[in-house]
XYZ file of C-alpha atoms in Angstrom:
287
model
C 20.001 -18.824 -2.080
C 22.135 -18.221 0.975
C 22.428 -14.539 1.848
C 25.931 -13.083 1.776
C 25.042 -11.235 4.963
C 24.571 -14.284 7.157
C 27.880 -13.365 8.736
C 27.532 -9.881 10.321
C 31.213 -9.049 9.869
C 30.778 -9.008 6.086
C 28.951 -5.719 6.473
C 31.951 -3.945 7.920
C 34.252 -3.732 4.873
C 31.435 -2.195 2.802
C 30.719 0.700 5.167
C 34.365 1.149 6.117
C 35.554 1.273 2.513
C 32.816 3.762 1.645
C 33.923 6.069 4.436
C 37.671 5.804 3.937
C 37.677 6.179 0.167
C 36.148 9.646 0.474
C 38.128 10.770 3.518
C 41.624 9.613 2.664
C 41.861 12.182 -0.115
C 41.135 14.922 2.406
C 43.664 13.727 4.947
C 45.900 16.259 6.604
C 49.419 15.951 5.162
C 52.013 16.227 7.923
C 55.200 14.502 8.952
C 54.200 11.645 11.226
C 57.178 12.094 13.513
C 56.004 15.644 14.230
C 52.780 14.359 15.777
C 52.141 13.206 19.364
C 52.350 9.485 20.053
C 49.339 7.243 19.498
C 49.056 6.816 23.259
C 48.860 10.587 23.788
C 46.229 10.892 21.078
C 44.269 7.978 22.568
C 44.183 9.666 25.986
C 43.091 12.947 24.454
C 40.364 11.233 22.415
C 39.113 9.313 25.445
C 38.633 12.557 27.328
C 36.933 14.038 24.263
C 34.527 11.093 23.981
C 33.630 11.247 27.675
C 33.137 14.998 27.427
C 30.866 14.543 24.427
C 28.675 12.051 26.288
C 28.490 14.301 29.353
C 27.719 17.299 27.172
C 24.822 15.419 25.571
C 23.085 14.822 28.876
C 23.668 18.332 30.227
C 22.832 20.174 26.996
C 19.121 20.699 27.910
C 20.306 22.874 30.817
C 21.751 25.271 28.212
C 18.812 25.265 25.811
C 17.649 28.575 24.403
C 14.302 29.582 22.977
C 14.917 28.029 19.560
C 15.954 24.733 21.190
C 12.691 24.517 23.107
C 10.800 25.284 19.899
C 12.631 22.440 18.141
C 11.897 20.050 21.014
C 8.251 21.074 20.914
C 8.121 20.386 17.177
C 9.544 16.900 17.746
C 6.902 16.206 20.409
C 4.107 17.432 18.133
C 5.471 15.401 15.216
C 5.629 12.259 17.353
C 2.060 12.874 18.529
C 0.896 13.240 14.920
C 2.531 9.921 13.971
C 0.920 8.294 17.009
C -2.495 8.832 15.433
C -1.620 6.530 12.505
C 0.608 4.089 14.374
C -1.620 1.047 14.002
C -2.582 1.701 10.374
C 1.031 2.352 9.339
C 2.228 -0.746 11.190
C -0.269 -2.953 9.344
C 0.854 -1.477 6.021
C 4.579 -1.958 6.659
C 4.147 -5.535 7.887
C 2.210 -6.348 4.714
C 5.200 -5.222 2.625
C 7.753 -7.553 4.223
C 7.152 -10.433 1.846
C 8.174 -8.227 -1.084
C 11.446 -7.001 0.479
C 14.606 -8.715 -0.890
C 16.390 -10.862 1.733
C 19.592 -8.877 1.188
C 17.879 -5.631 2.265
C 16.351 -7.327 5.308
C 19.761 -8.678 6.324
C 21.399 -5.259 5.993
C 18.669 -3.742 8.155
C 19.023 -6.373 10.853
C 22.804 -6.480 11.115
C 23.536 -2.764 10.699
C 21.546 -1.951 13.840
C 23.169 -4.589 16.068
C 25.487 -3.102 18.732
C 28.354 -5.538 18.046
C 28.395 -4.639 14.343
C 27.980 -0.927 14.979
C 30.869 -0.735 17.431
C 33.034 -2.898 15.187
C 32.551 -0.377 12.387
C 33.033 2.736 14.516
C 36.073 1.246 16.271
C 37.626 0.328 12.921
C 37.211 3.915 11.694
C 38.683 5.350 14.881
C 41.654 2.973 14.988
C 42.435 3.722 11.353
C 42.509 7.434 12.172
C 44.549 6.862 15.323
C 47.316 4.699 13.868
C 47.589 6.622 10.590
C 47.272 9.884 12.552
C 44.637 11.114 10.153
C 43.074 14.003 12.058
C 39.765 14.030 10.198
C 39.128 10.299 10.435
C 40.235 10.187 14.081
C 37.839 12.941 15.064
C 35.044 11.216 13.132
C 35.759 8.034 15.076
C 35.472 9.908 18.369
C 32.167 11.394 17.205
C 30.840 7.985 16.149
C 31.772 6.182 19.364
C 30.606 8.909 21.755
C 27.352 9.552 19.872
C 26.463 5.849 19.654
C 27.200 5.426 23.361
C 25.247 8.499 24.485
C 22.224 7.735 22.307
C 22.387 4.007 23.053
C 22.358 4.468 26.818
C 19.488 6.938 26.529
C 17.316 4.602 24.462
C 18.108 1.604 26.684
C 16.869 3.399 29.781
C 13.876 5.015 28.064
C 12.458 1.913 26.419
C 12.785 -0.057 29.662
C 11.213 2.697 31.765
C 8.250 3.174 29.398
C 7.708 -0.497 28.571
C 5.683 0.053 25.424
C 4.376 -3.081 23.702
C 5.690 -3.964 20.246
C 3.179 -4.294 17.394
C 3.841 -8.025 17.283
C 2.554 -8.455 20.836
C -0.954 -7.750 19.551
C -2.067 -5.438 22.361
C -2.159 -2.206 20.374
C -0.288 1.071 20.597
C -1.691 2.016 24.017
C -0.217 -0.949 25.897
C 2.586 -0.136 28.374
C 4.346 -2.172 31.096
C 6.966 0.127 32.665
C 10.220 -1.625 33.652
C 9.013 -4.939 32.277
C 11.693 -7.565 31.647
C 9.788 -8.933 28.658
C 11.415 -8.135 25.310
C 7.985 -7.531 23.799
C 7.654 -4.385 25.900
C 10.896 -2.653 24.920
C 9.917 -0.779 21.781
C 10.017 2.977 22.437
C 12.428 4.189 21.103
C 14.152 1.809 18.668
C 17.697 0.666 19.449
C 18.356 -0.557 15.896
C 17.262 2.790 14.496
C 19.320 4.869 16.904
C 22.548 2.958 16.341
C 22.132 2.719 12.575
C 21.066 6.302 11.908
C 23.442 7.820 14.466
C 26.318 6.205 12.583
C 24.983 7.201 9.158
C 24.272 10.786 10.199
C 27.681 11.227 11.848
C 29.495 9.891 8.761
C 27.285 11.872 6.388
C 28.209 15.110 8.166
C 31.793 14.656 6.993
C 30.873 15.202 3.331
C 29.734 18.256 1.418
C 28.403 16.409 -1.626
C 24.598 16.106 -1.222
C 24.499 12.896 -3.253
C 27.061 11.233 -0.989
C 25.169 12.443 2.075
C 21.907 11.134 0.627
C 23.406 7.746 -0.120
C 24.797 7.363 3.394
C 21.548 8.496 5.015
C 19.630 6.033 2.854
C 21.814 3.184 4.126
C 21.153 4.386 7.665
C 17.386 4.236 7.079
C 17.361 0.586 6.030
C 17.511 -0.635 9.635
C 14.557 1.537 10.749
C 12.489 0.348 7.779
C 13.369 -3.278 8.490
C 12.046 -2.963 12.040
C 8.731 -1.677 10.683
C 8.488 -4.546 8.197
C 9.178 -7.047 10.972
C 6.472 -5.608 13.226
C 9.065 -4.903 15.912
C 8.416 -1.159 16.168
C 5.765 1.470 15.618
C 6.266 4.433 13.315
C 6.493 6.749 16.343
C 9.371 4.653 17.723
C 11.278 5.172 14.477
C 10.498 8.871 14.116
C 11.561 9.749 17.648
C 14.690 7.602 17.364
C 15.841 9.463 14.252
C 15.247 12.792 16.015
C 17.317 11.597 18.997
C 20.136 10.492 16.691
C 20.313 13.859 14.956
C 20.200 15.788 18.235
C 22.932 13.699 19.864
C 25.295 13.786 16.868
C 24.877 17.544 16.410
C 25.424 18.185 20.124
C 28.650 16.162 20.290
C 29.924 17.462 16.952
C 29.438 21.048 18.154
C 31.218 20.199 21.397
C 34.209 18.693 19.584
C 34.439 21.682 17.255
C 34.039 24.223 20.049
C 35.808 22.792 23.082
C 38.254 20.198 21.778
C 41.269 20.932 19.628
C 40.994 18.792 16.498
C 41.919 21.603 14.136
C 45.652 21.550 14.948
C 48.186 18.764 14.873
C 49.206 18.795 18.532
C 46.270 18.161 20.899
C 48.223 19.788 23.741
C 48.193 23.127 21.953
C 44.846 24.765 22.383
C 45.162 28.026 20.503
C 47.410 30.934 19.623
C 47.389 33.740 22.187
C 48.692 37.256 21.762
C 49.964 39.452 24.601
C 50.619 43.164 24.334
C 53.796 43.994 26.293
C 55.172 47.380 27.195
C 58.033 48.354 29.505
C 61.078 50.572 29.850
C 62.615 50.820 26.384
C 60.410 48.160 24.825
C 56.978 47.761 23.349
C 55.578 44.904 21.307
C 53.289 41.949 20.904
C 54.249 38.404 21.885
C 52.499 35.395 20.352
C 52.285 32.076 22.220
C 51.823 29.021 19.984
């Protein structure tokens, strides 16, 4: 039977509808003519996205003790998975024949850059043109996080040149800066794009069951790469850790340094000045 996912674009309405149906009910209710123009919002969001990417790469310079402890735990966890890389790879590959074609198709297409950016762009444009503050900010988070994490994994996997399981050379084989696709496995691009998107969307919901469902969808692509023998378990584990770190970093930046809590992006905050002079005393608020 022909899979309904042979055309990648058929994935988009499913994920988009899932996101919008939960967020539209939480939309900020304002008069549209009281908001800045779409062009003004687009410029503001572009600066926000660039700032989020820059913040991701400079964040290690601001790490504190607990951040170094977390990074150390990720390194130790990756090292622990490395011990069972070959055994786990053999087990996952043996399961592929029992995986429904529909699940395999979802895993393959959801981690492709063209499909990922189609989804994230659709979410952002919906938020931009409807001037839905929550959806617009989520779109900025999705695009900037996917870009920051994607560029990082592209450079890293090329620089390290680790062999894929399917190459047959084992987990210790590396060819740094090799142009061969078989030596671009660490970390996993499919995993980073898929789980970055799922984690960023999942953060917008408080319901643990909704979060769990979205995260489960985001884990299909990583699992599919293990079944296909395209990645080791350490590739997947580190990729998920990178996704979480990047999304959290950019989300914190948007919440802290960018003004998505108010309607007008040109208004940063309310300031209060204490004024006193001849015959007058009072407090002036600037909005």
